[in-house]
């Protein structure tokens, strides 16, 4: 929280995206007790338990609520499933009629267990560990809602946006409204920070990025600021490279997530003056581990730390990661000082 407020810190805080996940045997053990992934995300006791696992094992400075970005379309009434080894499958929304079937009517009831998970975490987390709530950004969530799955370039949503921008905007507006209510309820339940995941932001040219990435995130940021002025927001817009210096000024987020491909000098000179930055170790360096991982961590810490910086990976930790490598990463950061 101090780093996000721009205050001086002894060392940068750290957490890692997807820190509760399949690389941990204790996660797989709990996961194996519920077959369906959406039901697993909506089981507050289990979601709370797996959220705490990486904190107990590695001592991260923040816990991120365990859930998924596709819980929002589920709350809007879309059929959402996860197929083992393949990924998400949704009943695609491709036109105004299919869109009209989605509604906020029973939203809070359907996603309510997520708020209960946050309440349990707020009670059970050690006081010095920050609790991060999250949602997908409207653009990224919409790409899955329209395609019904992950696709190579998320073409279906991009094509709808070009062919019928007004119709597509109705979808983006609905998801934006739902996301504001969803994040506000997480704050009311005890989330201290929020992260917005825009994994597919980098698939868009300039004008579309402004309209479908910056504008909806700005609307979310402004609505939350009006209700909870003290709660900072981290924007993670993957793959937008040269547009990163625009993200915080255009949306009002306090912190900007950095993916592994962005040069550190660019982040320090062009992005850090606009926002606190978070990132950006390549997740595959944590799979390989050893000296190459430690050298890169040192370079990142020296270039971006210690203030206005949160150490993280540049994208989610992958299932083949040896947990010992995460332990070595955690030790290196905890032992580091200015
Ligand atoms: O970071 C955390 O620990 C919090 C939990 C979290 C998950 N997904 C758990 C999860 C968060 C923040 C997400 C975000 C998410 N989900 C994103 C944005 C960030 C990113 O990684 O790009 C996206 C695009 C999704 C959608 C999603 N969820 C996909 C495409 C998949 C399938 C791919 C895969 O890795 O299997 C998921 C499933 C998912 N979400 C898993 C986890 C731990 C694995 C499923 C399982 O355990 O059975």
PDB file of N, CA and C and ligand atoms in Angstrom, residues 15-22 27 31 35 37 40-41 54 64-70 82-88 134 136 140 144 150 197-200 236 238 315-316 319, ligand 1:
ATOM      1  N   UNK A  15       4.327  -9.676  -5.423  1.00  0.00           N
ATOM      2  CA  UNK A  15       3.380 -10.792  -5.522  1.00  0.00           C
ATOM      3  C   UNK A  15       3.527 -11.318  -6.943  1.00  0.00           C
ATOM      4  N   UNK A  16       2.909 -12.429  -7.284  1.00  0.00           N
ATOM      5  CA  UNK A  16       3.013 -12.876  -8.670  1.00  0.00           C
ATOM      6  C   UNK A  16       1.647 -13.250  -9.234  1.00  0.00           C
ATOM      7  N   UNK A  17       1.420 -12.813 -10.481  1.00  0.00           N
ATOM      8  CA  UNK A  17       0.130 -13.085 -11.116  1.00  0.00           C
ATOM      9  C   UNK A  17      -0.066 -14.591 -11.234  1.00  0.00           C
ATOM     10  N   UNK A  18      -1.314 -15.042 -10.971  1.00  0.00           N
ATOM     11  CA  UNK A  18      -1.676 -16.468 -10.901  1.00  0.00           C
ATOM     12  C   UNK A  18      -0.907 -17.204  -9.806  1.00  0.00           C
ATOM     13  N   UNK A  19      -0.595 -16.475  -8.708  1.00  0.00           N
ATOM     14  CA  UNK A  19       0.221 -17.104  -7.665  1.00  0.00           C
ATOM     15  C   UNK A  19      -0.474 -18.293  -7.005  1.00  0.00           C
ATOM     16  N   UNK A  20      -1.796 -18.308  -7.005  1.00  0.00           N
ATOM     17  CA  UNK A  20      -2.529 -19.506  -6.577  1.00  0.00           C
ATOM     18  C   UNK A  20      -2.864 -20.261  -7.858  1.00  0.00           C
ATOM     19  N   UNK A  21      -2.232 -21.398  -8.081  1.00  0.00           N
ATOM     20  CA  UNK A  21      -2.502 -22.076  -9.349  1.00  0.00           C
ATOM     21  C   UNK A  21      -1.843 -23.433  -9.447  1.00  0.00           C
ATOM     22  N   UNK A  22      -1.901 -23.971 -10.655  1.00  0.00           N
ATOM     23  CA  UNK A  22      -1.562 -25.389 -10.853  1.00  0.00           C
ATOM     24  C   UNK A  22      -0.115 -25.755 -10.593  1.00  0.00           C
ATOM     25  N   UNK A  27      -2.510 -26.528  -4.330  1.00  0.00           N
ATOM     26  CA  UNK A  27      -3.629 -26.021  -5.142  1.00  0.00           C
ATOM     27  C   UNK A  27      -4.308 -27.179  -5.866  1.00  0.00           C
ATOM     28  N   UNK A  31      -8.151 -28.199  -5.788  1.00  0.00           N
ATOM     29  CA  UNK A  31      -8.823 -28.102  -7.096  1.00  0.00           C
ATOM     30  C   UNK A  31      -9.480 -29.432  -7.471  1.00  0.00           C
ATOM     31  N   UNK A  35     -14.941 -30.510  -9.691  1.00  0.00           N
ATOM     32  CA  UNK A  35     -14.626 -30.725 -11.086  1.00  0.00           C
ATOM     33  C   UNK A  35     -14.759 -29.431 -11.921  1.00  0.00           C
ATOM     34  N   UNK A  37     -14.749 -25.665 -12.956  1.00  0.00           N
ATOM     35  CA  UNK A  37     -13.928 -24.531 -12.519  1.00  0.00           C
ATOM     36  C   UNK A  37     -14.768 -23.337 -12.053  1.00  0.00           C
ATOM     37  N   UNK A  40     -15.837 -24.039  -8.678  1.00  0.00           N
ATOM     38  CA  UNK A  40     -14.678 -23.899  -7.792  1.00  0.00           C
ATOM     39  C   UNK A  40     -14.470 -22.432  -7.413  1.00  0.00           C
ATOM     40  N   UNK A  41     -14.515 -21.537  -8.423  1.00  0.00           N
ATOM     41  CA  UNK A  41     -14.361 -20.091  -8.150  1.00  0.00           C
ATOM     42  C   UNK A  41     -15.472 -19.587  -7.223  1.00  0.00           C
ATOM     43  N   UNK A  54      -0.201 -19.552  -1.457  1.00  0.00           N
ATOM     44  CA  UNK A  54       1.106 -18.985  -1.802  1.00  0.00           C
ATOM     45  C   UNK A  54       1.642 -18.035  -0.725  1.00  0.00           C
ATOM     46  N   UNK A  64      -3.978 -12.076  -4.002  1.00  0.00           N
ATOM     47  CA  UNK A  64      -5.020 -11.714  -4.961  1.00  0.00           C
ATOM     48  C   UNK A  64      -6.152 -12.720  -4.829  1.00  0.00           C
ATOM     49  N   UNK A  65      -7.333 -12.175  -4.642  1.00  0.00           N
ATOM     50  CA  UNK A  65      -8.554 -12.969  -4.602  1.00  0.00           C
ATOM     51  C   UNK A  65      -8.481 -14.083  -5.644  1.00  0.00           C
ATOM     52  N   UNK A  66      -8.815 -15.313  -5.282  1.00  0.00           N
ATOM     53  CA  UNK A  66      -8.886 -16.374  -6.292  1.00  0.00           C
ATOM     54  C   UNK A  66     -10.273 -16.391  -6.913  1.00  0.00           C
ATOM     55  N   UNK A  67     -10.304 -16.171  -8.224  1.00  0.00           N
ATOM     56  CA  UNK A  67     -11.541 -16.219  -8.999  1.00  0.00           C
ATOM     57  C   UNK A  67     -11.116 -16.233 -10.464  1.00  0.00           C
ATOM     58  N   UNK A  68     -11.957 -15.778 -11.370  1.00  0.00           N
ATOM     59  CA  UNK A  68     -11.556 -15.660 -12.773  1.00  0.00           C
ATOM     60  C   UNK A  68     -12.274 -14.480 -13.404  1.00  0.00           C
ATOM     61  N   UNK A  69     -11.680 -13.916 -14.450  1.00  0.00           N
ATOM     62  CA  UNK A  69     -12.312 -12.761 -15.098  1.00  0.00           C
ATOM     63  C   UNK A  69     -13.644 -13.129 -15.767  1.00  0.00           C
ATOM     64  N   UNK A  70     -13.853 -14.410 -16.049  1.00  0.00           N
ATOM     65  CA  UNK A  70     -15.083 -14.796 -16.759  1.00  0.00           C
ATOM     66  C   UNK A  70     -16.263 -15.035 -15.813  1.00  0.00           C
ATOM     67  N   UNK A  82     -15.366 -24.222 -18.415  1.00  0.00           N
ATOM     68  CA  UNK A  82     -13.942 -24.393 -18.700  1.00  0.00           C
ATOM     69  C   UNK A  82     -13.720 -25.845 -19.062  1.00  0.00           C
ATOM     70  N   UNK A  83     -13.104 -26.071 -20.219  1.00  0.00           N
ATOM     71  CA  UNK A  83     -12.829 -27.437 -20.647  1.00  0.00           C
ATOM     72  C   UNK A  83     -11.383 -27.763 -20.293  1.00  0.00           C
ATOM     73  N   UNK A  84     -11.219 -28.817 -19.528  1.00  0.00           N
ATOM     74  CA  UNK A  84      -9.913 -29.297 -19.071  1.00  0.00           C
ATOM     75  C   UNK A  84      -8.907 -29.361 -20.225  1.00  0.00           C
ATOM     76  N   UNK A  85      -7.779 -28.691 -20.069  1.00  0.00           N
ATOM     77  CA  UNK A  85      -6.729 -28.742 -21.082  1.00  0.00           C
ATOM     78  C   UNK A  85      -6.988 -27.864 -22.302  1.00  0.00           C
ATOM     79  N   UNK A  86      -8.155 -27.208 -22.372  1.00  0.00           N
ATOM     80  CA  UNK A  86      -8.456 -26.378 -23.548  1.00  0.00           C
ATOM     81  C   UNK A  86      -8.695 -24.918 -23.185  1.00  0.00           C
ATOM     82  N   UNK A  87      -9.409 -24.675 -22.084  1.00  0.00           N
ATOM     83  CA  UNK A  87      -9.686 -23.294 -21.699  1.00  0.00           C
ATOM     84  C   UNK A  87     -11.165 -22.990 -21.687  1.00  0.00           C
ATOM     85  N   UNK A  88     -11.506 -21.695 -21.643  1.00  0.00           N
ATOM     86  CA  UNK A  88     -12.906 -21.312 -21.468  1.00  0.00           C
ATOM     87  C   UNK A  88     -13.758 -21.546 -22.712  1.00  0.00           C
ATOM     88  N   UNK A 134     -10.034  -8.039  -8.091  1.00  0.00           N
ATOM     89  CA  UNK A 134      -9.758  -7.839  -9.524  1.00  0.00           C
ATOM     90  C   UNK A 134     -10.987  -8.086 -10.383  1.00  0.00           C
ATOM     91  N   UNK A 136     -11.604  -8.513 -15.030  1.00  0.00           N
ATOM     92  CA  UNK A 136     -11.078  -8.307 -16.366  1.00  0.00           C
ATOM     93  C   UNK A 136     -11.522  -6.936 -16.850  1.00  0.00           C
ATOM     94  N   UNK A 140     -11.192  -7.062 -22.820  1.00  0.00           N
ATOM     95  CA  UNK A 140     -10.739  -8.459 -22.770  1.00  0.00           C
ATOM     96  C   UNK A 140     -11.900  -9.401 -22.454  1.00  0.00           C
ATOM     97  N   UNK A 144     -13.786 -12.615 -25.078  1.00  0.00           N
ATOM     98  CA  UNK A 144     -14.190 -14.005 -24.783  1.00  0.00           C
ATOM     99  C   UNK A 144     -15.701 -14.179 -24.936  1.00  0.00           C
ATOM    100  N   UNK A 150     -10.906 -18.375 -26.181  1.00  0.00           N
ATOM    101  CA  UNK A 150      -9.722 -17.621 -26.559  1.00  0.00           C
ATOM    102  C   UNK A 150      -9.388 -17.958 -28.010  1.00  0.00           C
ATOM    103  N   UNK A 197      -7.448  -6.495 -15.455  1.00  0.00           N
ATOM    104  CA  UNK A 197      -6.649  -7.278 -16.415  1.00  0.00           C
ATOM    105  C   UNK A 197      -7.135  -7.038 -17.833  1.00  0.00           C
ATOM    106  N   UNK A 198      -6.318  -6.367 -18.658  1.00  0.00           N
ATOM    107  CA  UNK A 198      -6.672  -6.215 -20.076  1.00  0.00           C
ATOM    108  C   UNK A 198      -5.660  -6.969 -20.939  1.00  0.00           C
ATOM    109  N   UNK A 199      -5.763  -8.279 -20.854  1.00  0.00           N
ATOM    110  CA  UNK A 199      -4.811  -9.183 -21.499  1.00  0.00           C
ATOM    111  C   UNK A 199      -4.740  -8.973 -23.016  1.00  0.00           C
ATOM    112  N   UNK A 200      -5.866  -8.606 -23.640  1.00  0.00           N
ATOM    113  CA  UNK A 200      -5.928  -8.505 -25.099  1.00  0.00           C
ATOM    114  C   UNK A 200      -5.878  -7.059 -25.600  1.00  0.00           C
ATOM    115  N   UNK A 236      -3.495  -3.342 -15.919  1.00  0.00           N
ATOM    116  CA  UNK A 236      -2.550  -4.212 -16.627  1.00  0.00           C
ATOM    117  C   UNK A 236      -3.060  -4.382 -18.058  1.00  0.00           C
ATOM    118  N   UNK A 238      -1.867  -5.642 -21.341  1.00  0.00           N
ATOM    119  CA  UNK A 238      -0.764  -6.420 -21.905  1.00  0.00           C
ATOM    120  C   UNK A 238      -0.572  -6.097 -23.389  1.00  0.00           C
ATOM    121  N   UNK A 315       3.535 -11.706 -16.703  1.00  0.00           N
ATOM    122  CA  UNK A 315       2.260 -12.366 -16.993  1.00  0.00           C
ATOM    123  C   UNK A 315       2.138 -13.501 -15.981  1.00  0.00           C
ATOM    124  N   UNK A 316       1.097 -14.318 -16.053  1.00  0.00           N
ATOM    125  CA  UNK A 316       0.863 -15.329 -15.023  1.00  0.00           C
ATOM    126  C   UNK A 316       1.935 -16.415 -14.965  1.00  0.00           C
ATOM    127  N   UNK A 319       2.050 -23.425 -15.240  1.00  0.00           N
ATOM    128  CA  UNK A 319       1.909 -24.643 -14.424  1.00  0.00           C
ATOM    129  C   UNK A 319       3.202 -25.442 -14.253  1.00  0.00           C
TER     130      UNK A 319
HETATM  131  O1  LIG B   1      -3.682 -14.342 -10.113  1.00  0.00           O
HETATM  132  C1  LIG B   1      -4.338 -15.114  -9.385  1.00  0.00           C
HETATM  133  O2  LIG B   1      -3.808 -15.988  -8.676  1.00  0.00           O
HETATM  134  C2  LIG B   1      -5.846 -14.928  -9.280  1.00  0.00           C
HETATM  135  C3  LIG B   1      -6.661 -15.840 -10.024  1.00  0.00           C
HETATM  136  C4  LIG B   1      -6.838 -15.643 -11.514  1.00  0.00           C
HETATM  137  C5  LIG B   1      -7.149 -16.715 -12.394  1.00  0.00           C
HETATM  138  N1  LIG B   1      -7.376 -16.192 -13.631  1.00  0.00           N
HETATM  139  C6  LIG B   1      -7.240 -18.135 -11.995  1.00  0.00           C
HETATM  140  C7  LIG B   1      -7.276 -19.176 -13.037  1.00  0.00           C
HETATM  141  C8  LIG B   1      -6.833 -14.466 -12.276  1.00  0.00           C
HETATM  142  C9  LIG B   1      -6.509 -13.039 -11.869  1.00  0.00           C
HETATM  143  C10 LIG B   1      -7.179 -14.833 -13.611  1.00  0.00           C
HETATM  144  C11 LIG B   1      -7.320 -13.854 -14.714  1.00  0.00           C
HETATM  145  C12 LIG B   1      -7.629 -14.312 -16.068  1.00  0.00           C
HETATM  146  N2  LIG B   1      -8.442 -15.350 -16.433  1.00  0.00           N
HETATM  147  C13 LIG B   1      -7.198 -13.660 -17.247  1.00  0.00           C
HETATM  148  C14 LIG B   1      -6.381 -12.383 -17.313  1.00  0.00           C
HETATM  149  C15 LIG B   1      -4.947 -12.579 -16.997  1.00  0.00           C
HETATM  150  C16 LIG B   1      -4.219 -13.492 -17.927  1.00  0.00           C
HETATM  151  O3  LIG B   1      -3.723 -14.512 -17.442  1.00  0.00           O
HETATM  152  O4  LIG B   1      -4.085 -13.148 -19.097  1.00  0.00           O
HETATM  153  C17 LIG B   1      -7.721 -14.373 -18.347  1.00  0.00           C
HETATM  154  C18 LIG B   1      -7.511 -14.056 -19.809  1.00  0.00           C
HETATM  155  C19 LIG B   1      -8.517 -15.441 -17.812  1.00  0.00           C
HETATM  156  C20 LIG B   1      -9.335 -16.421 -18.572  1.00  0.00           C
HETATM  157  C21 LIG B   1      -8.883 -17.794 -18.331  1.00  0.00           C
HETATM  158  N3  LIG B   1      -9.003 -18.466 -17.127  1.00  0.00           N
HETATM  159  C22 LIG B   1      -8.297 -18.680 -19.276  1.00  0.00           C
HETATM  160  C23 LIG B   1      -7.980 -18.325 -20.711  1.00  0.00           C
HETATM  161  C24 LIG B   1      -8.087 -19.886 -18.601  1.00  0.00           C
HETATM  162  C25 LIG B   1      -7.614 -21.185 -19.199  1.00  0.00           C
HETATM  163  C26 LIG B   1      -6.157 -21.216 -19.447  1.00  0.00           C
HETATM  164  C27 LIG B   1      -5.485 -21.977 -18.349  1.00  0.00           C
HETATM  165  O5  LIG B   1      -4.471 -21.472 -17.823  1.00  0.00           O
HETATM  166  O6  LIG B   1      -5.945 -23.085 -18.065  1.00  0.00           O
HETATM  167  C28 LIG B   1      -8.491 -19.720 -17.240  1.00  0.00           C
HETATM  168  C29 LIG B   1      -8.444 -20.733 -16.152  1.00  0.00           C
HETATM  169  C30 LIG B   1      -7.810 -20.360 -14.859  1.00  0.00           C
HETATM  170  N4  LIG B   1      -7.976 -19.175 -14.208  1.00  0.00           N
HETATM  171  C31 LIG B   1      -6.977 -21.203 -14.070  1.00  0.00           C
HETATM  172  C32 LIG B   1      -6.630 -20.465 -12.927  1.00  0.00           C
HETATM  173  C33 LIG B   1      -5.766 -20.907 -11.759  1.00  0.00           C
HETATM  174  C34 LIG B   1      -6.602 -22.637 -14.401  1.00  0.00           C
HETATM  175  C35 LIG B   1      -7.804 -23.556 -14.290  1.00  0.00           C
HETATM  176  C36 LIG B   1      -7.710 -24.675 -13.272  1.00  0.00           C
HETATM  177  O7  LIG B   1      -7.057 -24.556 -12.218  1.00  0.00           O
HETATM  178  O8  LIG B   1      -8.353 -25.704 -13.537  1.00  0.00           O
END
